[in-house]
Amino acid sequence: MKIRKAKTKSGTTFYQVSYVHKGKRSWPQFSTKAKAQAFIDKVTHETFTNSHVTSGQTAPVAWAFEEFIELQTERVADDLISPAELTNHEGRIRNHLSKLTYNDGLLIETPMTELTQNGIQKQLVKQLKKRVGRTTVKHIIMTLKQALDCAVHDDPPKLASNPAVGVT
């Protein structure tokens, strides 16, 4: 097992562990090298005790935002949405979603598979308490849902279901 440092197109650094378990290659991603090393230590222990279960890919939320913006850029080129709509999505990601916290870190650094509907709801309630307008929060939710849908519909899927569905 090796740790590889990589960056998303937007410049967010993540650490990827490459390993094979029962003939299946996995590439889980982590926001810090320490978390990646802790994962290696855990997998090593579980492998020796024969209790390891391979989980799906754990790309950070930043990956979903990049895929979403790429998709929206293609939709602008095909005249399916206006350039202004793309600019609005980019602004919501840059001004709100990239600064949103989740558990101990930033939402964009959080592995998508760790997101929960309840966790997302709690963070948005915090936004409302910071006096971010209700309309802005609704737009933030819409952009997050659409971005996470990119992970659900990716081939192979990075998420089994969208944890932002049902968040209001």
PDB file of C-alpha atoms in Angstrom:
ATOM      1  CA  MET A   1       0.000   0.000   0.000  1.00  0.00           C
ATOM      2  CA  LYS A   2       1.240   3.433  -0.936  1.00  0.00           C
ATOM      3  CA  ILE A   3       0.143   6.982  -0.227  1.00  0.00           C
ATOM      4  CA  ARG A   4       0.073   9.308  -3.213  1.00  0.00           C
ATOM      5  CA  LYS A   5      -0.334  13.072  -2.880  1.00  0.00           C
ATOM      6  CA  ALA A   6      -2.563  14.589  -5.575  1.00  0.00           C
ATOM      7  CA  LYS A   7      -4.483  17.753  -6.352  1.00  0.00           C
ATOM      8  CA  THR A   8      -7.896  18.327  -7.829  1.00  0.00           C
ATOM      9  CA  LYS A   9      -8.250  20.711 -10.780  1.00  0.00           C
ATOM     10  CA  SER A  10      -9.186  23.460  -8.335  1.00  0.00           C
ATOM     11  CA  GLY A  11      -5.964  22.924  -6.378  1.00  0.00           C
ATOM     12  CA  THR A  12      -7.360  21.053  -3.362  1.00  0.00           C
ATOM     13  CA  THR A  13      -4.769  18.586  -2.090  1.00  0.00           C
ATOM     14  CA  PHE A  14      -5.785  15.061  -1.146  1.00  0.00           C
ATOM     15  CA  TYR A  15      -3.956  11.842  -0.335  1.00  0.00           C
ATOM     16  CA  GLN A  16      -4.824   8.620  -2.114  1.00  0.00           C
ATOM     17  CA  VAL A  17      -4.048   5.116  -0.919  1.00  0.00           C
ATOM     18  CA  SER A  18      -3.731   2.418  -3.583  1.00  0.00           C
ATOM     19  CA  TYR A  19      -4.174  -1.188  -2.500  1.00  0.00           C
ATOM     20  CA  VAL A  20      -5.575  -4.556  -3.594  1.00  0.00           C
ATOM     21  CA  HIS A  21      -7.848  -6.650  -1.385  1.00  0.00           C
ATOM     22  CA  LYS A  22      -9.216 -10.003  -2.569  1.00  0.00           C
ATOM     23  CA  GLY A  23      -8.359  -9.139  -6.157  1.00  0.00           C
ATOM     24  CA  LYS A  24     -10.094  -5.741  -6.129  1.00  0.00           C
ATOM     25  CA  ARG A  25      -8.092  -2.526  -6.413  1.00  0.00           C
ATOM     26  CA  SER A  26      -9.268   0.405  -4.292  1.00  0.00           C
ATOM     27  CA  TRP A  27      -8.167   4.047  -4.184  1.00  0.00           C
ATOM     28  CA  PRO A  28      -9.647   5.684  -1.092  1.00  0.00           C
ATOM     29  CA  GLN A  29      -8.842   9.386  -0.723  1.00  0.00           C
ATOM     30  CA  PHE A  30      -8.196  11.419   2.418  1.00  0.00           C
ATOM     31  CA  SER A  31      -7.848  15.085   3.279  1.00  0.00           C
ATOM     32  CA  THR A  32      -4.604  14.596   5.250  1.00  0.00           C
ATOM     33  CA  LYS A  33      -1.620  12.291   5.054  1.00  0.00           C
ATOM     34  CA  ALA A  34      -2.171  11.315   8.692  1.00  0.00           C
ATOM     35  CA  LYS A  35      -5.700  10.082   7.885  1.00  0.00           C
ATOM     36  CA  ALA A  36      -4.329   8.103   4.926  1.00  0.00           C
ATOM     37  CA  GLN A  37      -1.665   6.512   7.137  1.00  0.00           C
ATOM     38  CA  ALA A  38      -4.273   5.703   9.795  1.00  0.00           C
ATOM     39  CA  PHE A  39      -6.336   3.985   7.091  1.00  0.00           C
ATOM     40  CA  ILE A  40      -3.296   1.916   6.007  1.00  0.00           C
ATOM     41  CA  ASP A  41      -2.655   0.919   9.623  1.00  0.00           C
ATOM     42  CA  LYS A  42      -6.321  -0.056  10.070  1.00  0.00           C
ATOM     43  CA  VAL A  43      -6.442  -2.082   6.826  1.00  0.00           C
ATOM     44  CA  THR A  44      -3.185  -3.825   7.688  1.00  0.00           C
ATOM     45  CA  HIS A  45      -4.565  -4.822  11.098  1.00  0.00           C
ATOM     46  CA  GLU A  46      -7.919  -5.909   9.620  1.00  0.00           C
ATOM     47  CA  THR A  47      -6.180  -7.915   6.897  1.00  0.00           C
ATOM     48  CA  PHE A  48      -4.145  -9.837   9.453  1.00  0.00           C
ATOM     49  CA  THR A  49      -7.275 -10.510  11.516  1.00  0.00           C
ATOM     50  CA  ASN A  50      -9.254 -11.302   8.326  1.00  0.00           C
ATOM     51  CA  SER A  51     -11.909  -8.671   9.130  1.00  0.00           C
ATOM     52  CA  HIS A  52     -11.306  -6.096   6.349  1.00  0.00           C
ATOM     53  CA  VAL A  53     -14.189  -5.110   4.064  1.00  0.00           C
ATOM     54  CA  THR A  54     -13.422  -3.017   0.982  1.00  0.00           C
ATOM     55  CA  SER A  55     -15.473   0.156   0.761  1.00  0.00           C
ATOM     56  CA  GLY A  56     -16.221   2.137  -2.377  1.00  0.00           C
ATOM     57  CA  GLN A  57     -14.076   4.937  -3.680  1.00  0.00           C
ATOM     58  CA  THR A  58     -13.983   7.836  -1.289  1.00  0.00           C
ATOM     59  CA  ALA A  59     -13.355  10.861  -3.492  1.00  0.00           C
ATOM     60  CA  PRO A  60     -13.634  14.216  -1.708  1.00  0.00           C
ATOM     61  CA  VAL A  61     -16.649  16.449  -2.260  1.00  0.00           C
ATOM     62  CA  ALA A  62     -14.368  18.777  -4.266  1.00  0.00           C
ATOM     63  CA  TRP A  63     -14.348  16.097  -6.989  1.00  0.00           C
ATOM     64  CA  ALA A  64     -18.149  16.326  -7.289  1.00  0.00           C
ATOM     65  CA  PHE A  65     -17.983  20.120  -7.555  1.00  0.00           C
ATOM     66  CA  GLU A  66     -15.385  19.894 -10.339  1.00  0.00           C
ATOM     67  CA  GLU A  67     -17.423  17.318 -12.247  1.00  0.00           C
ATOM     68  CA  PHE A  68     -20.562  19.403 -11.815  1.00  0.00           C
ATOM     69  CA  ILE A  69     -18.913  22.578 -13.135  1.00  0.00           C
ATOM     70  CA  GLU A  70     -17.465  20.619 -16.066  1.00  0.00           C
ATOM     71  CA  LEU A  71     -20.944  19.273 -16.874  1.00  0.00           C
ATOM     72  CA  GLN A  72     -22.502  22.741 -16.595  1.00  0.00           C
ATOM     73  CA  THR A  73     -19.783  24.181 -18.870  1.00  0.00           C
ATOM     74  CA  GLU A  74     -20.712  21.574 -21.489  1.00  0.00           C
ATOM     75  CA  ARG A  75     -24.386  22.507 -21.060  1.00  0.00           C
ATOM     76  CA  VAL A  76     -23.523  26.181 -21.700  1.00  0.00           C
ATOM     77  CA  ALA A  77     -21.661  25.164 -24.875  1.00  0.00           C
ATOM     78  CA  ASP A  78     -24.755  23.216 -26.006  1.00  0.00           C
ATOM     79  CA  ASP A  79     -27.015  26.230 -25.176  1.00  0.00           C
ATOM     80  CA  LEU A  80     -28.901  24.220 -22.549  1.00  0.00           C
ATOM     81  CA  ILE A  81     -28.219  26.753 -19.775  1.00  0.00           C
ATOM     82  CA  SER A  82     -27.095  30.360 -19.778  1.00  0.00           C
ATOM     83  CA  PRO A  83     -23.547  31.448 -18.940  1.00  0.00           C
ATOM     84  CA  ALA A  84     -25.054  33.418 -16.043  1.00  0.00           C
ATOM     85  CA  GLU A  85     -26.411  30.197 -14.502  1.00  0.00           C
ATOM     86  CA  LEU A  86     -22.932  28.640 -14.697  1.00  0.00           C
ATOM     87  CA  THR A  87     -21.468  31.753 -13.061  1.00  0.00           C
ATOM     88  CA  ASN A  88     -24.062  31.497 -10.268  1.00  0.00           C
ATOM     89  CA  HIS A  89     -23.126  27.851  -9.569  1.00  0.00           C
ATOM     90  CA  GLU A  90     -19.415  28.703  -9.549  1.00  0.00           C
ATOM     91  CA  GLY A  91     -20.090  31.582  -7.157  1.00  0.00           C
ATOM     92  CA  ARG A  92     -22.070  29.396  -4.742  1.00  0.00           C
ATOM     93  CA  ILE A  93     -19.276  26.839  -4.692  1.00  0.00           C
ATOM     94  CA  ARG A  94     -16.547  29.468  -4.267  1.00  0.00           C
ATOM     95  CA  ASN A  95     -18.350  31.740  -1.785  1.00  0.00           C
ATOM     96  CA  HIS A  96     -20.335  29.281   0.311  1.00  0.00           C
ATOM     97  CA  LEU A  97     -19.791  25.560  -0.263  1.00  0.00           C
ATOM     98  CA  SER A  98     -15.973  25.732  -0.296  1.00  0.00           C
ATOM     99  CA  LYS A  99     -16.066  27.456   3.107  1.00  0.00           C
ATOM    100  CA  LEU A 100     -18.709  25.236   4.688  1.00  0.00           C
ATOM    101  CA  THR A 101     -17.423  23.052   7.517  1.00  0.00           C
ATOM    102  CA  TYR A 102     -18.359  19.427   7.981  1.00  0.00           C
ATOM    103  CA  ASN A 103     -17.353  17.465  11.090  1.00  0.00           C
ATOM    104  CA  ASP A 104     -13.699  18.356  11.766  1.00  0.00           C
ATOM    105  CA  GLY A 105     -12.813  19.900   8.413  1.00  0.00           C
ATOM    106  CA  LEU A 106     -14.077  21.573   5.294  1.00  0.00           C
ATOM    107  CA  LEU A 107     -16.946  20.069   3.328  1.00  0.00           C
ATOM    108  CA  ILE A 108     -14.892  20.054   0.105  1.00  0.00           C
ATOM    109  CA  GLU A 109     -12.210  17.900   1.753  1.00  0.00           C
ATOM    110  CA  THR A 110     -14.690  15.418   3.221  1.00  0.00           C
ATOM    111  CA  PRO A 111     -14.928  12.043   1.487  1.00  0.00           C
ATOM    112  CA  MET A 112     -18.347  11.911  -0.181  1.00  0.00           C
ATOM    113  CA  THR A 113     -19.126   8.554   1.406  1.00  0.00           C
ATOM    114  CA  GLU A 114     -18.951  10.171   4.872  1.00  0.00           C
ATOM    115  CA  LEU A 115     -21.735  12.665   4.125  1.00  0.00           C
ATOM    116  CA  THR A 116     -25.104  12.161   5.774  1.00  0.00           C
ATOM    117  CA  GLN A 117     -28.414  13.938   5.297  1.00  0.00           C
ATOM    118  CA  ASN A 118     -28.447  14.898   8.982  1.00  0.00           C
ATOM    119  CA  GLY A 119     -24.872  16.214   8.857  1.00  0.00           C
ATOM    120  CA  ILE A 120     -25.593  18.376   5.813  1.00  0.00           C
ATOM    121  CA  GLN A 121     -28.790  19.705   7.429  1.00  0.00           C
ATOM    122  CA  LYS A 122     -26.881  20.708  10.594  1.00  0.00           C
ATOM    123  CA  GLN A 123     -24.302  22.650   8.586  1.00  0.00           C
ATOM    124  CA  LEU A 124     -26.992  24.522   6.678  1.00  0.00           C
ATOM    125  CA  VAL A 125     -28.742  25.458   9.935  1.00  0.00           C
ATOM    126  CA  LYS A 126     -25.411  26.942  11.051  1.00  0.00           C
ATOM    127  CA  GLN A 127     -25.364  28.978   7.819  1.00  0.00           C
ATOM    128  CA  LEU A 128     -28.816  30.341   8.605  1.00  0.00           C
ATOM    129  CA  LYS A 129     -27.641  31.319  12.094  1.00  0.00           C
ATOM    130  CA  LYS A 130     -24.785  33.247  10.457  1.00  0.00           C
ATOM    131  CA  ARG A 131     -27.503  35.327   8.803  1.00  0.00           C
ATOM    132  CA  VAL A 132     -27.083  33.874   5.347  1.00  0.00           C
ATOM    133  CA  GLY A 133     -30.431  34.431   3.643  1.00  0.00           C
ATOM    134  CA  ARG A 134     -32.944  31.611   3.223  1.00  0.00           C
ATOM    135  CA  THR A 135     -32.907  32.016  -0.563  1.00  0.00           C
ATOM    136  CA  THR A 136     -29.112  31.741  -0.586  1.00  0.00           C
ATOM    137  CA  VAL A 137     -29.290  28.576   1.534  1.00  0.00           C
ATOM    138  CA  LYS A 138     -31.872  27.094  -0.877  1.00  0.00           C
ATOM    139  CA  HIS A 139     -29.518  27.834  -3.781  1.00  0.00           C
ATOM    140  CA  ILE A 140     -26.603  26.288  -1.856  1.00  0.00           C
ATOM    141  CA  ILE A 141     -28.666  23.120  -1.266  1.00  0.00           C
ATOM    142  CA  MET A 142     -29.653  22.968  -4.950  1.00  0.00           C
ATOM    143  CA  THR A 143     -26.039  23.271  -6.112  1.00  0.00           C
ATOM    144  CA  LEU A 144     -24.843  20.665  -3.587  1.00  0.00           C
ATOM    145  CA  LYS A 145     -27.587  18.212  -4.619  1.00  0.00           C
ATOM    146  CA  GLN A 146     -26.746  18.622  -8.300  1.00  0.00           C
ATOM    147  CA  ALA A 147     -23.009  18.224  -7.670  1.00  0.00           C
ATOM    148  CA  LEU A 148     -23.499  15.050  -5.608  1.00  0.00           C
ATOM    149  CA  ASP A 149     -25.776  13.696  -8.343  1.00  0.00           C
ATOM    150  CA  CYS A 150     -22.667  13.703 -10.567  1.00  0.00           C
ATOM    151  CA  ALA A 151     -21.084  11.225  -8.137  1.00  0.00           C
ATOM    152  CA  VAL A 152     -24.216   9.051  -8.077  1.00  0.00           C
ATOM    153  CA  HIS A 153     -24.417   8.907 -11.874  1.00  0.00           C
ATOM    154  CA  ASP A 154     -20.669   8.518 -12.502  1.00  0.00           C
ATOM    155  CA  ASP A 155     -19.434   5.259 -14.050  1.00  0.00           C
ATOM    156  CA  PRO A 156     -18.682   3.543 -11.706  1.00  0.00           C
ATOM    157  CA  PRO A 157     -20.783   5.430  -9.136  1.00  0.00           C
ATOM    158  CA  LYS A 158     -18.843   7.125  -6.342  1.00  0.00           C
ATOM    159  CA  LEU A 159     -22.002   7.324  -4.204  1.00  0.00           C
ATOM    160  CA  ALA A 160     -24.857   4.853  -3.904  1.00  0.00           C
ATOM    161  CA  SER A 161     -27.356   7.615  -3.152  1.00  0.00           C
ATOM    162  CA  ASN A 162     -27.333  11.378  -2.788  1.00  0.00           C
ATOM    163  CA  PRO A 163     -27.201  12.374   0.907  1.00  0.00           C
ATOM    164  CA  ALA A 164     -28.388  15.905   0.074  1.00  0.00           C
ATOM    165  CA  VAL A 165     -31.754  14.649  -1.204  1.00  0.00           C
ATOM    166  CA  GLY A 166     -34.382  15.519   1.391  1.00  0.00           C
ATOM    167  CA  VAL A 167     -32.337  18.351   2.897  1.00  0.00           C
ATOM    168  CA  THR A 168     -34.459  21.494   3.086  1.00  0.00           C
TER     169      THR A 168
END
